[in-house]
Short mmCIF file of C-alpha atoms and ligand atoms in Angstrom, two decimals:
data_model
loop_
_atom_site.label_atom_id
_atom_site.label_comp_id
_atom_site.label_asym_id
_atom_site.label_seq_id
_atom_site.Cartn_x
_atom_site.Cartn_y
_atom_site.Cartn_z
CA MET A 683 2.56 -2.82 -15.86
CA THR A 684 4.97 -2.93 -12.87
CA ASN A 685 6.51 -6.28 -12.80
CA GLN A 686 9.49 -7.06 -14.98
CA ARG A 687 8.80 -9.77 -16.45
CA ASP A 688 5.25 -8.36 -17.77
CA ALA A 689 6.82 -5.92 -19.23
CA GLY A 690 8.97 -9.06 -20.94
CA ARG A 691 6.50 -10.77 -21.92
CA MET A 692 4.46 -7.43 -23.11
CA SER A 693 7.62 -7.66 -26.00
CA GLY A 694 8.41 -10.95 -27.77
CA PRO A 695 6.91 -14.63 -27.99
CA VAL A 696 6.01 -16.78 -25.38
CA PRO A 697 8.87 -19.60 -25.04
CA PRO A 698 7.24 -22.58 -26.23
CA ALA A 699 8.44 -24.50 -23.15
CA ARG A 700 5.51 -22.59 -21.64
CA ARG A 701 2.73 -22.42 -23.92
CA GLY A 702 0.96 -25.16 -21.90
CA PRO A 703 -0.38 -25.24 -18.39
CA SER A 704 1.78 -23.95 -16.10
CA PRO A 705 1.55 -23.47 -12.26
CA VAL A 706 2.78 -20.51 -12.18
CA LEU A 707 1.88 -18.91 -15.91
CA GLN A 708 1.99 -15.61 -15.34
CA GLY A 709 1.64 -12.86 -17.60
CA PRO A 710 -1.01 -10.02 -18.38
CA SER A 711 0.42 -9.32 -21.04
CA ARG A 712 1.27 -11.63 -24.05
CA ALA A 713 -1.48 -9.19 -25.48
CA GLY A 714 -2.36 -10.97 -29.51
CA ALA A 715 0.11 -13.68 -28.19
CA SER A 716 -2.93 -15.86 -27.70
CA PRO A 717 -6.15 -15.68 -28.10
CA GLY A 718 -6.67 -17.38 -24.09
CA ARG A 719 -5.18 -13.40 -22.49
CA GLY A 720 -8.28 -13.71 -19.65
CA LYS A 721 -6.98 -17.14 -19.48
CA ALA A 722 -3.13 -16.44 -18.57
CA ARG A 723 -3.43 -13.90 -15.91
CA LEU A 724 -5.69 -15.94 -14.38
CA ARG A 725 -3.42 -19.35 -14.09
CA ARG A 726 -0.35 -17.06 -12.21
CA ASP A 727 -0.43 -18.98 -8.72
CA ARG A 728 -2.66 -18.39 -6.65
CA GLY A 729 -0.40 -17.53 -3.36
CA VAL A 730 1.08 -14.75 -5.17
CA GLU A 731 -1.91 -13.84 -7.09
CA ALA A 732 -3.67 -13.30 -3.30
CA ASN A 733 -0.25 -11.50 -1.65
CA ALA A 734 -0.87 -9.02 -4.51
CA ARG A 735 -4.52 -8.95 -4.37
CA LEU A 736 -3.81 -7.75 -0.56
CA ILE A 737 -1.19 -5.50 -1.14
CA GLY A 738 -3.70 -3.66 -3.34
CA ALA A 739 -6.48 -3.65 -1.20
CA THR A 740 -4.48 -2.08 1.67
CA GLY A 741 -3.36 0.11 -1.13
CA LEU A 742 -6.72 0.88 -2.32
CA VAL A 743 -7.64 1.20 1.21
CA LEU A 744 -4.72 3.77 2.69
CA LEU A 745 -5.26 5.74 -0.47
CA ILE A 746 -8.95 6.92 0.74
CA MET A 747 -7.52 7.38 4.26
CA LEU A 748 -4.41 9.63 3.00
CA PHE A 749 -6.63 11.89 0.67
CA ALA A 750 -8.29 12.73 4.04
CA GLU A 751 -5.67 12.60 5.98
CA GLY A 752 -4.24 15.56 3.21
CA VAL A 753 -7.30 17.41 3.50
CA THR A 754 -6.71 18.18 7.73
CA ILE A 755 -3.43 19.61 6.67
CA VAL A 756 -5.33 22.44 4.80
CA GLY A 757 -6.60 24.44 7.91
CA ILE A 758 -4.20 22.13 10.04
CA GLY A 759 -4.34 23.95 13.95
CA SER A 760 -9.03 24.24 12.87
CA HIS A 761 -8.45 19.88 12.04
CA LEU A 762 -5.69 19.30 14.76
CA SER A 763 -7.63 16.37 16.37
CA TRP A 764 -8.78 15.14 12.50
CA HIS A 765 -4.93 14.83 11.75
CA VAL A 766 -3.79 12.97 14.53
CA ALA A 767 -7.04 10.92 14.36
CA ILE A 768 -6.93 10.30 11.19
CA GLY A 769 -3.01 9.93 11.31
CA LEU A 770 -3.35 7.06 14.16
CA ALA A 771 -6.25 5.75 11.67
CA LEU A 772 -3.43 4.43 9.33
CA ILE A 773 -0.79 2.71 11.52
CA PRO A 774 -2.43 -0.69 11.06
CA PRO A 775 -3.16 -0.66 7.32
CA VAL A 776 0.29 0.71 6.79
CA ALA A 777 1.85 -2.22 9.34
CA LEU A 778 -1.02 -4.98 7.08
CA LYS A 779 0.90 -3.13 3.78
CA LEU A 780 4.26 -3.34 4.67
CA GLY A 781 3.31 -7.13 6.01
CA ALA A 782 2.19 -8.54 2.76
CA THR A 783 4.77 -6.81 0.41
CA SER A 784 8.02 -7.71 3.01
CA TRP A 785 6.64 -11.23 2.44
CA ARG A 786 6.96 -10.67 -1.51
CA PHE A 787 9.86 -9.15 -0.53
CA ALA A 788 11.01 -12.01 1.66
CA ARG A 789 9.74 -14.43 -1.12
CA TYR A 790 11.24 -13.15 -3.39
CA TYR A 791 14.97 -12.68 -2.19
CA LEU A 792 14.64 -16.47 -1.05
CA HIS A 793 14.50 -17.64 -4.22
CA ASP A 794 10.47 -18.91 -4.16
CA ALA A 795 10.19 -19.78 -7.31
CA ARG A 796 6.91 -18.85 -7.72
CA TYR A 797 7.72 -15.45 -6.81
CA ARG A 798 11.25 -15.61 -8.77
CA GLU A 799 8.43 -16.39 -11.61
CA ALA A 800 6.20 -13.32 -11.08
CA GLY A 801 9.53 -10.75 -11.22
CA PRO A 802 10.24 -7.98 -9.35
CA PRO A 803 8.81 -4.43 -9.68
CA VAL A 804 9.37 -2.34 -12.66
CA PRO A 805 13.85 -1.25 -12.54
CA LEU A 806 11.80 2.42 -11.47
CA LEU A 807 8.64 1.55 -8.47
CA ARG A 808 11.85 -1.50 -7.17
CA ALA A 809 13.85 1.70 -6.57
CA LEU A 810 11.47 3.67 -4.80
CA GLY A 811 10.29 0.18 -3.42
CA PRO A 812 12.42 1.62 0.14
CA VAL A 813 12.19 5.67 -0.12
CA VAL A 814 8.17 5.06 -0.16
CA VAL A 815 8.68 2.99 3.78
CA VAL A 816 10.96 4.56 5.46
CA THR A 817 9.74 8.13 4.56
CA THR A 818 6.33 5.98 5.62
CA VAL A 819 7.43 5.31 9.17
CA ALA A 820 9.37 9.20 9.10
CA VAL A 821 6.23 10.42 8.89
CA LEU A 822 4.17 8.47 10.84
CA THR A 823 7.01 8.20 13.78
CA THR A 824 7.82 12.10 13.77
CA GLY A 825 4.27 12.78 13.13
CA VAL A 826 3.40 10.49 16.08
CA LEU A 827 6.04 12.04 18.96
CA ALA A 828 5.77 15.31 17.71
CA TRP A 829 2.16 14.44 19.57
CA ARG A 830 3.14 12.49 22.76
CA GLU A 831 6.05 15.75 23.49
CA GLY A 832 3.10 18.87 22.65
CA PRO A 833 3.41 21.93 20.92
CA ASP A 834 6.68 22.68 22.17
CA ALA A 835 8.75 20.10 20.54
CA HIS A 836 9.94 22.50 17.92
CA GLY A 837 13.02 19.82 16.56
CA MET A 838 10.52 16.49 16.00
CA ILE A 839 7.65 19.02 14.08
CA THR A 840 10.15 20.51 12.05
CA LEU A 841 11.31 16.35 10.98
CA HIS A 842 7.46 15.35 10.76
CA LYS A 843 7.28 18.42 7.97
CA LEU A 844 10.44 17.51 6.39
CA SER A 845 9.85 13.99 5.99
CA PHE A 846 6.49 14.95 4.73
CA VAL A 847 7.12 16.20 2.11
CA ALA A 848 10.52 13.40 1.51
CA TRP A 849 6.48 11.23 1.99
CA PHE A 850 4.80 12.75 -0.69
CA ALA A 851 7.43 12.55 -3.60
CA ALA A 852 7.94 9.44 -2.98
CA MET A 853 4.30 8.43 -3.04
CA ALA A 854 2.85 9.99 -5.51
CA VAL A 855 4.76 8.66 -7.77
CA HIS A 856 3.36 5.52 -6.39
CA VAL A 857 0.34 6.54 -6.58
CA LEU A 858 0.50 6.94 -10.01
CA ALA A 859 2.00 4.03 -11.00
CA HIS A 860 -0.07 1.90 -8.78
CA THR A 861 -3.94 2.73 -8.39
CA LEU A 862 -5.38 1.56 -11.73
CA ARG A 863 -3.64 -2.13 -10.58
CA ALA A 864 -4.40 -1.77 -7.21
CA THR A 865 -8.08 -1.21 -8.57
CA ARG A 866 -8.16 -4.14 -11.00
CA LEU A 867 -6.35 -6.17 -7.58
CA THR A 868 -9.19 -5.00 -5.70
CA LEU A 869 -12.18 -5.94 -7.52
CA ALA A 870 -10.93 -9.29 -8.99
CA ASP A 871 -11.73 -10.98 -5.62
CA PHE A 872 -15.67 -9.41 -6.48
CA GLY A 873 -14.92 -10.68 -10.21
CA THR A 874 -16.44 -14.16 -11.48
CA ARG A 875 -16.19 -17.27 -9.28
CA ARG A 876 -13.07 -18.44 -12.03
CA GLN A 877 -11.25 -15.09 -10.90
CA ARG A 878 -12.24 -15.15 -7.30
CA ALA A 879 -10.81 -18.71 -6.92
CA ALA A 880 -7.56 -17.92 -8.81
CA ALA A 881 -6.27 -16.20 -5.61
CA VAL A 882 -6.54 -18.22 -2.23
CA TYR A 883 -7.58 -17.19 0.95
CA GLY A 884 -10.21 -14.21 -0.31
CA PRO A 885 -12.10 -13.70 3.51
CA LEU A 886 -9.14 -14.04 5.15
CA ARG A 887 -7.08 -11.03 3.34
CA GLN A 888 -10.65 -9.31 3.23
CA GLY A 889 -10.79 -10.17 6.93
CA LEU A 890 -6.95 -8.79 7.04
CA VAL A 891 -8.17 -5.23 5.79
CA ALA A 892 -11.38 -4.71 7.10
CA GLY A 893 -10.09 -5.77 10.44
CA SER A 894 -6.62 -3.48 10.05
CA LEU A 895 -9.19 -0.86 9.28
CA VAL A 896 -11.54 -1.46 12.14
CA ALA A 897 -8.46 -1.36 14.51
CA GLY A 898 -7.30 2.46 12.95
CA VAL A 899 -10.17 3.74 13.57
CA ALA A 900 -10.70 3.01 16.97
CA LEU A 901 -7.53 4.17 17.26
CA GLY A 902 -7.96 7.27 16.33
CA ALA A 903 -11.74 7.65 17.85
CA VAL A 904 -9.44 6.94 21.60
CA TYR A 905 -7.66 9.59 21.27
CA PHE A 906 -9.21 12.35 19.38
CA HIS A 907 -9.11 14.79 21.69
CA LEU A 908 -6.28 16.36 21.69
CA PRO A 909 -3.88 16.44 24.94
CA ALA A 910 -4.19 19.97 26.19
CA ASP A 911 -1.27 21.21 26.22
CA TRP A 912 -2.07 20.94 22.01
CA ALA A 913 -6.02 22.15 22.41
CA ALA A 914 -3.94 24.49 24.69
CA TRP A 915 -1.53 25.68 21.35
CA THR A 916 -4.70 25.60 19.26
CA HIS A 917 -6.71 28.56 20.91
CA ARG A 918 -3.47 30.15 21.71
CA VAL A 919 -2.61 30.19 18.12
CA GLY A 920 -6.23 30.90 17.05
CA PHE A 921 -7.52 28.29 15.85
CA HIS A 922 -10.44 28.30 18.58
C1 HEM B 1420 1.07 4.12 2.73
C2 HEM B 1420 2.25 3.70 2.49
C3 HEM B 1420 2.13 2.84 1.54
C4 HEM B 1420 3.68 2.02 1.68
C5 HEM B 1420 4.24 2.32 3.18
C6 HEM B 1420 3.70 1.09 0.28
C7 HEM B 1420 4.22 -0.18 0.54
C8 HEM B 1420 4.71 -0.77 -0.65
C9 HEM B 1420 6.29 -1.34 -1.09
C10 HEM B 1420 7.44 -0.89 -0.62
C11 HEM B 1420 5.29 -1.73 -2.33
C12 HEM B 1420 6.06 -3.45 -3.26
C13 HEM B 1420 7.28 -1.74 -4.03
C14 HEM B 1420 6.26 -1.63 -5.53
O1 HEM B 1420 5.84 -3.03 -5.93
O2 HEM B 1420 6.25 -1.01 -5.38
C15 HEM B 1420 3.79 -1.67 -2.66
C16 HEM B 1420 3.29 -2.17 -4.06
C17 HEM B 1420 2.24 -2.01 -4.64
N1 HEM B 1420 0.93 -0.34 -3.36
FE1 HEM B 1420 2.05 0.75 -2.16
N2 HEM B 1420 2.20 1.78 -0.10
C18 HEM B 1420 1.76 1.86 0.07
C19 HEM B 1420 0.37 3.32 -0.05
C20 HEM B 1420 -0.06 2.70 -1.43
C21 HEM B 1420 -1.27 2.76 -1.95
C22 HEM B 1420 -1.52 4.56 -1.19
C23 HEM B 1420 -1.77 2.41 -3.46
C24 HEM B 1420 -2.57 2.69 -4.05
C25 HEM B 1420 -2.78 3.51 -5.31
C26 HEM B 1420 -0.94 1.37 -3.03
C27 HEM B 1420 -1.17 0.19 -4.44
C28 HEM B 1420 0.29 -0.75 -4.78
C29 HEM B 1420 0.23 -1.26 -5.19
C30 HEM B 1420 -1.15 -2.27 -6.45
C31 HEM B 1420 1.59 -2.41 -5.68
C32 HEM B 1420 2.10 -3.14 -6.43
C33 HEM B 1420 1.08 -4.95 -6.29
C34 HEM B 1420 1.37 -6.45 -6.39
O3 HEM B 1420 1.07 -5.97 -8.55
O4 HEM B 1420 2.04 -7.01 -6.48
N3 HEM B 1420 0.37 1.43 -2.56
N4 HEM B 1420 3.64 -0.38 -1.70
#
């Protein structure tokens, strides 16, 4: 349950005006409120649902890539080329994620009724959202700059490590709160015909997620071999 509207719906009966079908009816959470609970969820605005599914699917891709990046931190000297390659490969999917969440954010604050109806994230996640965005941009930017500037860029390397600590704390909450929902949102695109039809632009969204992954892997592959100064560093500190 990550949206306030969902939470609001859990507690009270649906207002009479809402009982009939409505283009923006939402709320998976009217447990027991009506036998057609599944149906109620399927009737959320198809554009809002499509945005949520794009955010969720990109989130799952990021979860797998972030796990792999986490593994490279153990014995970083031996895995530095993988750390840099996966770090670069994260950039296109993160950009897609930021694009999709910014679209939702903008539609909500521009008073688009469909996004207003879907409601903002619950207060903790709403407050954490900007922290997740800023620390993600910070850890990726300082990582790329440290890689470009070389092993003597001690200041940038320290900034990279500090931003990682802040990012890890924010991302841990984000992932714990969203993993189940990200899985549900992603699987809905491969579910029943009714579930697939409940969100627009399925093939386009899947193409965007796959495209961001392919772009990421290509970027990582191009820069897999460490620049000379970093390669010398790994030898100097005895990792090769
Ligand atoms: C790598 C960096 C990531 C960034 C910058 C990021 C950013 C955001 C932001 C700003 C939001 C909107 C605020 C909110 O609802 O919490 C959001 C929502 C969400 N994120 Fe992430 N996120 C990231 C990684 C992930 C991962 C790894 C997952 C998978 C578990 C994930 C799953 C979700 C889901 C399911 C939503 C809510 C979608 C909805 O209900 O519409 N995110 N993300």
